[in-house]
CSV table of C-alpha atoms in Angstrom, one decimal:
chain,number,residue,atom,x,y,z
A,44,MET,CA,-210.4,-127.6,26.5
A,45,ALA,CA,-206.9,-126.1,26.7
A,46,VAL,CA,-206.5,-122.3,26.4
A,47,LYS,CA,-204.0,-121.1,23.9
A,48,ALA,CA,-201.5,-118.6,25.4
A,49,PHE,CA,-201.3,-115.3,23.5
A,50,ARG,CA,-198.0,-114.8,21.7
A,51,PHE,CA,-197.4,-111.4,20.1
A,52,SER,CA,-195.6,-112.0,16.8
A,53,LEU,CA,-193.4,-108.9,17.2
A,54,GLN,CA,-192.7,-109.3,20.9
A,55,THR,CA,-188.9,-109.0,20.6
A,56,VAL,CA,-189.3,-105.7,18.6
A,57,PHE,CA,-191.9,-104.5,21.1
A,58,ASP,CA,-189.5,-105.2,24.0
A,59,LEU,CA,-186.7,-103.4,22.1
A,60,ARG,CA,-188.8,-100.3,21.6
A,61,GLN,CA,-189.8,-100.3,25.3
A,62,ARG,CA,-186.1,-100.5,26.2
A,63,GLU,CA,-185.4,-97.6,23.8
A,64,VAL,CA,-188.0,-95.5,25.5
A,65,GLU,CA,-186.6,-96.3,29.0
A,66,ALA,CA,-183.0,-95.5,27.8
A,67,ALA,CA,-184.1,-92.2,26.3
A,68,GLN,CA,-186.0,-91.3,29.4
A,69,GLN,CA,-182.9,-92.1,31.6
A,70,ALA,CA,-180.7,-90.0,29.3
A,71,LEU,CA,-183.2,-87.1,29.5
A,72,GLN,CA,-183.3,-87.3,33.3
A,73,ALA,CA,-179.5,-87.2,33.4
A,74,GLU,CA,-179.4,-84.1,31.2
A,75,GLU,CA,-182.2,-82.4,33.3
A,76,GLN,CA,-180.2,-83.1,36.4
A,77,LYS,CA,-177.2,-81.3,34.8
A,78,MET,CA,-179.5,-78.4,34.0
A,79,ALA,CA,-180.7,-78.3,37.6
A,80,LYS,CA,-177.1,-78.1,38.8
A,81,HIS,CA,-176.4,-75.2,36.4
A,82,ARG,CA,-179.5,-73.4,37.7
A,83,ALA,CA,-178.4,-74.0,41.3
A,84,GLU,CA,-174.9,-72.6,40.5
A,85,MET,CA,-176.5,-69.6,38.8
A,86,GLU,CA,-178.6,-68.9,41.9
A,87,ARG,CA,-175.5,-69.2,44.1
A,88,LEU,CA,-173.6,-66.8,41.9
A,89,SER,CA,-176.5,-64.3,41.9
A,90,GLY,CA,-176.6,-64.6,45.7
A,91,CYS,CA,-172.9,-63.8,45.9
A,92,ALA,CA,-173.2,-60.8,43.6
A,93,THR,CA,-176.2,-59.5,45.6
A,94,GLU,CA,-174.3,-60.0,48.9
A,95,ALA,CA,-171.2,-58.3,47.5
A,96,LEU,CA,-173.2,-55.3,46.3
A,97,ASN,CA,-175.0,-55.0,49.7
A,98,ASP,CA,-171.5,-55.1,51.4
A,99,PHE,CA,-170.4,-52.2,49.1
A,100,HIS,CA,-172.4,-49.7,51.1
A,101,SER,CA,-170.5,-50.4,54.3
A,102,LEU,CA,-167.0,-50.1,52.8
A,103,SER,CA,-164.8,-47.1,52.1
A,104,PRO,CA,-164.4,-46.1,48.5
A,105,ASP,CA,-160.7,-47.3,48.4
A,106,ALA,CA,-161.6,-50.8,49.6
A,107,TRP,CA,-164.5,-51.1,47.2
A,108,GLN,CA,-162.3,-50.1,44.2
A,109,MET,CA,-159.6,-52.5,45.1
A,110,ASN,CA,-161.5,-55.6,46.0
A,111,TYR,CA,-165.1,-55.6,45.2
A,112,HIS,CA,-165.1,-54.2,41.7
A,113,ALA,CA,-162.9,-57.1,40.5
A,114,TYR,CA,-164.9,-59.5,42.5
A,115,ILE,CA,-168.2,-58.3,41.0
A,116,GLN,CA,-166.7,-58.5,37.5
A,117,LYS,CA,-165.5,-62.0,38.2
A,118,ILE,CA,-169.0,-63.1,39.4
A,119,ARG,CA,-170.6,-61.5,36.4
A,120,SER,CA,-168.2,-63.2,34.0
A,121,ALA,CA,-168.9,-66.5,35.7
A,122,GLN,CA,-172.6,-65.8,35.4
A,123,SER,CA,-172.2,-65.1,31.7
A,124,ASN,CA,-170.2,-68.3,31.1
A,125,LEU,CA,-172.8,-70.3,33.1
A,126,GLN,CA,-175.6,-68.7,31.1
A,127,ASN,CA,-173.9,-69.9,27.9
A,128,LEU,CA,-173.6,-73.4,29.4
A,129,MET,CA,-177.2,-73.3,30.4
A,130,SER,CA,-178.3,-72.4,26.9
A,131,ILE,CA,-176.2,-75.2,25.4
A,132,GLN,CA,-177.6,-77.6,28.1
A,133,GLN,CA,-181.2,-76.5,27.3
A,134,ALA,CA,-180.5,-77.4,23.6
A,135,VAL,CA,-179.3,-80.9,24.7
A,136,VAL,CA,-182.3,-81.3,26.9
A,137,ASP,CA,-184.6,-80.3,24.0
A,138,LYS,CA,-182.9,-82.8,21.8
A,139,HIS,CA,-183.3,-85.6,24.3
A,140,LYS,CA,-187.0,-84.7,24.7
A,141,ALA,CA,-187.4,-85.1,20.9
A,142,VAL,CA,-185.7,-88.5,21.1
A,143,VAL,CA,-188.0,-89.6,23.9
A,144,ARG,CA,-191.0,-88.4,22.0
A,145,GLU,CA,-189.9,-90.3,18.8
A,146,ALA,CA,-189.2,-93.5,20.8
A,147,ARG,CA,-192.6,-93.3,22.4
A,148,MET,CA,-194.2,-92.9,19.0
A,149,LYS,CA,-192.5,-96.0,17.7
A,150,ALA,CA,-193.4,-97.9,20.9
A,151,LYS,CA,-197.0,-96.7,20.7
A,152,THR,CA,-197.4,-98.0,17.1
A,153,LEU,CA,-196.3,-101.5,18.2
A,154,GLU,CA,-198.5,-101.2,21.3
A,155,LYS,CA,-201.5,-100.6,19.1
A,156,LEU,CA,-200.6,-103.5,17.0
A,157,PHE,CA,-200.2,-105.6,20.1
A,158,GLU,CA,-203.6,-104.6,21.3
A,159,LYS,CA,-205.1,-105.4,17.9
A,160,GLN,CA,-203.6,-108.8,17.8
A,161,TYR,CA,-204.6,-109.5,21.4
A,162,LYS,CA,-208.3,-108.5,20.6
A,163,ALA,CA,-208.2,-110.9,17.6
A,164,HIS,CA,-206.7,-113.6,19.8
A,165,THR,CA,-209.4,-113.1,22.5
A,166,ALA,CA,-212.1,-113.1,19.8
A,167,GLN,CA,-210.7,-116.4,18.5
A,168,LEU,CA,-210.8,-117.9,22.0
A,169,LEU,CA,-214.4,-116.8,22.4
A,170,ARG,CA,-215.4,-118.4,19.1
A,171,GLU,CA,-213.6,-121.6,20.1
A,172,GLU,CA,-215.3,-121.6,23.5
A,173,GLU,CA,-218.7,-121.0,21.8
A,174,LEU,CA,-218.1,-123.9,19.5
A,175,PHE,CA,-217.1,-126.1,22.4
A,176,LEU,CA,-220.2,-125.2,24.4
A,177,ASN,CA,-222.4,-125.7,21.3
A,178,GLU,CA,-220.9,-129.2,20.8
A,179,ILE,CA,-221.6,-130.0,24.5
A,180,ALA,CA,-225.2,-128.8,24.2
A,181,THR,CA,-225.7,-130.8,20.9
A,182,GLN,CA,-224.3,-133.9,22.6
A,183,ARG,CA,-226.6,-133.5,25.6
A,184,TYR,CA,-229.6,-132.9,23.4
A,185,TYR,CA,-228.7,-136.0,21.3
A,186,LEU,CA,-228.3,-138.1,24.5
A,187,GLN,CA,-231.6,-136.9,25.9
A,188,GLN,CA,-233.4,-137.7,22.6
A,189,GLN,CA,-231.9,-141.2,22.7
A,190,ALA,CA,-232.9,-141.7,26.3
A,191,SER,CA,-236.6,-140.8,25.6
């Protein structure tokens, strides 16, 4: 008895959906990496601002007014710009998360259909095996009846 191989009728669509999920996940990871870079830059700028403010106490008022006031303003401006970039980047990350979620839902639907067809295929194989074994048992019984 030869066992029939299972063939999913929508295998090419299923593979395409899986690739869509993988591509969406890769795009999401790339955007999350960009967000992590922005966060690291924000932490670096915060550290610079804190360091400059700590140095303020050791300087004379003239030196502070000339250099550090402009430097602090520059850092705060950069922080503000970076905060805007981070909010935009967060919106992009959220969009990519939604794309990943939607791609997974489409793939999940096909996955459930795949499982359903596979169960039906397995049940068919079990029925065929049962018929085959019943035929063997019937033949043996018939041969035993003839021999006696």
